[in-house]
Amino acid sequence: MANYANRIRALSTVWFIYGGLSLVLGIVGLTVANSIFNGGGFWMHGPFSRNAFPFGPEFGSAIIHFAWIMVILRSGLAFVAGWGLMERAPWGRVVAIVAAFLCILKIPLGTALAIWTLVMLLGYRNTSLYDQL
């Protein structure tokens, strides 16, 4: 039982790390994308200069706003999954499974974390062990 509890604690720590890494890389990527779409930086005179986006600046701005929302939701879900597993809350297992299915296509880190989470939390034996924690 103590071995399984240590594995769940390690899994929750990795969810926290994944959430932080996802947030930092999302902020950096979206800052660069915002600079490209809005004509800032050294891209000012290139093919993506101001108002040169094929669908207009409003479409680029909408894409950036949607991407910001998705980065915040993905990182927030990872932090909530990590917190729920760390507290060993009954809802933490469900949130971690949902987060695992949502990040399974984020190759390679998201896929590895999703597989590890699903192996640790699914199945009759693991469900009963988690309920005993």
PDB file of C-alpha atoms in Angstrom:
ATOM      1  CA  MET A   1       0.000   0.000   0.000  1.00  0.00           C
ATOM      2  CA  ALA A   2       2.819   2.430   0.816  1.00  0.00           C
ATOM      3  CA  ASN A   3       4.465   1.616  -2.511  1.00  0.00           C
ATOM      4  CA  TYR A   4       1.275   2.514  -4.408  1.00  0.00           C
ATOM      5  CA  ALA A   5       0.913   5.733  -2.397  1.00  0.00           C
ATOM      6  CA  ASN A   6       4.472   6.729  -3.335  1.00  0.00           C
ATOM      7  CA  ARG A   7       3.736   6.057  -7.004  1.00  0.00           C
ATOM      8  CA  ILE A   8       0.602   8.230  -6.851  1.00  0.00           C
ATOM      9  CA  ARG A   9       2.617  11.006  -5.183  1.00  0.00           C
ATOM     10  CA  ALA A  10       5.227  10.785  -7.948  1.00  0.00           C
ATOM     11  CA  LEU A  11       2.488  10.845 -10.576  1.00  0.00           C
ATOM     12  CA  SER A  12       0.957  13.965  -9.047  1.00  0.00           C
ATOM     13  CA  THR A  13       4.357  15.663  -8.999  1.00  0.00           C
ATOM     14  CA  VAL A  14       4.831  14.914 -12.690  1.00  0.00           C
ATOM     15  CA  TRP A  15       1.380  16.376 -13.409  1.00  0.00           C
ATOM     16  CA  PHE A  16       2.469  19.584 -11.659  1.00  0.00           C
ATOM     17  CA  ILE A  17       5.675  19.658 -13.726  1.00  0.00           C
ATOM     18  CA  TYR A  18       3.740  18.998 -16.937  1.00  0.00           C
ATOM     19  CA  GLY A  19       1.292  21.800 -16.122  1.00  0.00           C
ATOM     20  CA  GLY A  20       4.102  24.263 -15.468  1.00  0.00           C
ATOM     21  CA  LEU A  21       6.004  23.252 -18.582  1.00  0.00           C
ATOM     22  CA  SER A  22       2.842  23.478 -20.664  1.00  0.00           C
ATOM     23  CA  LEU A  23       2.128  26.958 -19.308  1.00  0.00           C
ATOM     24  CA  VAL A  24       5.649  28.290 -19.890  1.00  0.00           C
ATOM     25  CA  LEU A  25       5.960  26.860 -23.399  1.00  0.00           C
ATOM     26  CA  GLY A  26       2.463  28.071 -24.250  1.00  0.00           C
ATOM     27  CA  ILE A  27       3.277  31.603 -23.114  1.00  0.00           C
ATOM     28  CA  VAL A  28       6.502  31.665 -25.130  1.00  0.00           C
ATOM     29  CA  GLY A  29       4.886  30.196 -28.243  1.00  0.00           C
ATOM     30  CA  LEU A  30       1.870  32.466 -28.134  1.00  0.00           C
ATOM     31  CA  THR A  31       4.010  35.535 -27.541  1.00  0.00           C
ATOM     32  CA  VAL A  32       5.962  34.732 -30.712  1.00  0.00           C
ATOM     33  CA  ALA A  33       2.755  33.975 -32.620  1.00  0.00           C
ATOM     34  CA  ASN A  34       1.175  37.215 -31.443  1.00  0.00           C
ATOM     35  CA  SER A  35       4.260  39.073 -32.604  1.00  0.00           C
ATOM     36  CA  ILE A  36       4.039  37.428 -36.021  1.00  0.00           C
ATOM     37  CA  PHE A  37       0.308  38.037 -36.489  1.00  0.00           C
ATOM     38  CA  ASN A  38       0.411  41.629 -35.260  1.00  0.00           C
ATOM     39  CA  GLY A  39       3.535  42.626 -37.205  1.00  0.00           C
ATOM     40  CA  GLY A  40       5.893  43.064 -34.285  1.00  0.00           C
ATOM     41  CA  GLY A  41       9.553  42.226 -33.919  1.00  0.00           C
ATOM     42  CA  PHE A  42      11.794  41.552 -36.892  1.00  0.00           C
ATOM     43  CA  TRP A  43       8.859  40.085 -38.838  1.00  0.00           C
ATOM     44  CA  MET A  44       7.582  43.633 -39.475  1.00  0.00           C
ATOM     45  CA  HIS A  45       8.906  43.663 -43.050  1.00  0.00           C
ATOM     46  CA  GLY A  46       8.432  40.006 -43.927  1.00  0.00           C
ATOM     47  CA  PRO A  47       5.549  38.058 -45.398  1.00  0.00           C
ATOM     48  CA  PHE A  48       3.570  38.391 -42.158  1.00  0.00           C
ATOM     49  CA  SER A  49       3.872  42.162 -41.885  1.00  0.00           C
ATOM     50  CA  ARG A  50       0.993  44.205 -40.519  1.00  0.00           C
ATOM     51  CA  ASN A  51      -2.305  43.480 -42.298  1.00  0.00           C
ATOM     52  CA  ALA A  52      -0.619  40.914 -44.570  1.00  0.00           C
ATOM     53  CA  PHE A  53      -2.321  37.950 -42.895  1.00  0.00           C
ATOM     54  CA  PRO A  54      -4.494  36.377 -45.606  1.00  0.00           C
ATOM     55  CA  PHE A  55      -7.720  36.322 -43.568  1.00  0.00           C
ATOM     56  CA  GLY A  56      -7.356  39.741 -41.973  1.00  0.00           C
ATOM     57  CA  PRO A  57      -6.041  40.813 -38.573  1.00  0.00           C
ATOM     58  CA  GLU A  58      -9.310  39.977 -36.790  1.00  0.00           C
ATOM     59  CA  PHE A  59      -9.026  36.299 -37.689  1.00  0.00           C
ATOM     60  CA  GLY A  60      -5.427  36.131 -36.437  1.00  0.00           C
ATOM     61  CA  SER A  61      -6.445  37.845 -33.207  1.00  0.00           C
ATOM     62  CA  ALA A  62      -9.290  35.358 -32.707  1.00  0.00           C
ATOM     63  CA  ILE A  63      -6.905  32.437 -33.219  1.00  0.00           C
ATOM     64  CA  ILE A  64      -4.479  33.866 -30.663  1.00  0.00           C
ATOM     65  CA  HIS A  65      -7.252  34.417 -28.103  1.00  0.00           C
ATOM     66  CA  PHE A  66      -8.558  30.875 -28.584  1.00  0.00           C
ATOM     67  CA  ALA A  67      -5.022  29.497 -28.203  1.00  0.00           C
ATOM     68  CA  TRP A  68      -4.535  31.478 -24.957  1.00  0.00           C
ATOM     69  CA  ILE A  69      -7.740  29.991 -23.570  1.00  0.00           C
ATOM     70  CA  MET A  70      -6.658  26.465 -24.535  1.00  0.00           C
ATOM     71  CA  VAL A  71      -3.192  26.882 -22.962  1.00  0.00           C
ATOM     72  CA  ILE A  72      -4.705  28.149 -19.722  1.00  0.00           C
ATOM     73  CA  LEU A  73      -7.311  25.368 -19.618  1.00  0.00           C
ATOM     74  CA  ARG A  74      -4.762  22.630 -20.406  1.00  0.00           C
ATOM     75  CA  SER A  75      -2.336  23.875 -17.762  1.00  0.00           C
ATOM     76  CA  GLY A  76      -5.106  24.395 -15.238  1.00  0.00           C
ATOM     77  CA  LEU A  77      -6.433  20.883 -15.791  1.00  0.00           C
ATOM     78  CA  ALA A  78      -2.927  19.467 -15.277  1.00  0.00           C
ATOM     79  CA  PHE A  79      -2.521  21.432 -12.021  1.00  0.00           C
ATOM     80  CA  VAL A  80      -5.955  20.309 -10.775  1.00  0.00           C
ATOM     81  CA  ALA A  81      -5.132  16.683 -11.648  1.00  0.00           C
ATOM     82  CA  GLY A  82      -1.839  16.937  -9.760  1.00  0.00           C
ATOM     83  CA  TRP A  83      -3.503  18.534  -6.759  1.00  0.00           C
ATOM     84  CA  GLY A  84      -6.317  15.972  -6.687  1.00  0.00           C
ATOM     85  CA  LEU A  85      -3.849  13.092  -6.804  1.00  0.00           C
ATOM     86  CA  MET A  86      -1.631  14.696  -4.167  1.00  0.00           C
ATOM     87  CA  GLU A  87      -4.605  15.086  -1.821  1.00  0.00           C
ATOM     88  CA  ARG A  88      -5.819  11.585  -2.760  1.00  0.00           C
ATOM     89  CA  ALA A  89      -9.282  12.981  -3.357  1.00  0.00           C
ATOM     90  CA  PRO A  90     -11.855  10.701  -4.994  1.00  0.00           C
ATOM     91  CA  TRP A  91     -12.420  13.280  -7.746  1.00  0.00           C
ATOM     92  CA  GLY A  92      -8.651  13.521  -8.342  1.00  0.00           C
ATOM     93  CA  ARG A  93      -8.571  10.122  -9.996  1.00  0.00           C
ATOM     94  CA  VAL A  94     -11.378  11.072 -12.393  1.00  0.00           C
ATOM     95  CA  VAL A  95      -9.801  14.430 -13.269  1.00  0.00           C
ATOM     96  CA  ALA A  96      -6.426  12.779 -13.875  1.00  0.00           C
ATOM     97  CA  ILE A  97      -7.990  10.197 -16.202  1.00  0.00           C
ATOM     98  CA  VAL A  98      -9.791  12.929 -18.162  1.00  0.00           C
ATOM     99  CA  ALA A  99      -6.579  14.980 -18.347  1.00  0.00           C
ATOM    100  CA  ALA A 100      -4.685  11.902 -19.532  1.00  0.00           C
ATOM    101  CA  PHE A 101      -7.120  11.299 -22.384  1.00  0.00           C
ATOM    102  CA  LEU A 102      -6.929  14.968 -23.390  1.00  0.00           C
ATOM    103  CA  CYS A 103      -3.124  15.120 -23.437  1.00  0.00           C
ATOM    104  CA  ILE A 104      -2.465  11.740 -25.059  1.00  0.00           C
ATOM    105  CA  LEU A 105      -1.802  13.373 -28.449  1.00  0.00           C
ATOM    106  CA  LYS A 106       0.828  15.775 -27.057  1.00  0.00           C
ATOM    107  CA  ILE A 107       3.811  13.724 -28.235  1.00  0.00           C
ATOM    108  CA  PRO A 108       6.183  12.782 -26.502  1.00  0.00           C
ATOM    109  CA  LEU A 109       5.700  14.076 -22.937  1.00  0.00           C
ATOM    110  CA  GLY A 110       1.913  14.162 -22.935  1.00  0.00           C
ATOM    111  CA  THR A 111       1.694  10.677 -24.393  1.00  0.00           C
ATOM    112  CA  ALA A 112       4.109   9.226 -21.834  1.00  0.00           C
ATOM    113  CA  LEU A 113       2.327  10.936 -18.942  1.00  0.00           C
ATOM    114  CA  ALA A 114      -1.082   9.849 -20.233  1.00  0.00           C
ATOM    115  CA  ILE A 115      -0.010   6.213 -20.540  1.00  0.00           C
ATOM    116  CA  TRP A 116       1.547   6.251 -17.067  1.00  0.00           C
ATOM    117  CA  THR A 117      -1.586   7.834 -15.600  1.00  0.00           C
ATOM    118  CA  LEU A 118      -3.934   5.365 -17.264  1.00  0.00           C
ATOM    119  CA  VAL A 119      -1.830   2.377 -16.203  1.00  0.00           C
ATOM    120  CA  MET A 120      -1.709   3.643 -12.599  1.00  0.00           C
ATOM    121  CA  LEU A 121      -5.381   4.571 -12.248  1.00  0.00           C
ATOM    122  CA  LEU A 122      -7.443   2.227 -14.432  1.00  0.00           C
ATOM    123  CA  GLY A 123      -8.355  -1.354 -13.669  1.00  0.00           C
ATOM    124  CA  TYR A 124     -10.113  -3.017 -10.771  1.00  0.00           C
ATOM    125  CA  ARG A 125      -6.980  -3.541  -8.677  1.00  0.00           C
ATOM    126  CA  ASN A 126      -5.767   0.058  -9.065  1.00  0.00           C
ATOM    127  CA  THR A 127      -9.237   1.445  -8.423  1.00  0.00           C
ATOM    128  CA  SER A 128      -9.529  -0.470  -5.165  1.00  0.00           C
ATOM    129  CA  LEU A 129      -6.000   0.523  -4.123  1.00  0.00           C
ATOM    130  CA  TYR A 130      -6.730   4.201  -4.814  1.00  0.00           C
ATOM    131  CA  ASP A 131      -9.979   3.997  -2.836  1.00  0.00           C
ATOM    132  CA  GLN A 132      -8.054   2.572   0.156  1.00  0.00           C
ATOM    133  CA  LEU A 133      -5.610   5.498   0.237  1.00  0.00           C
TER     134      LEU A 133
END
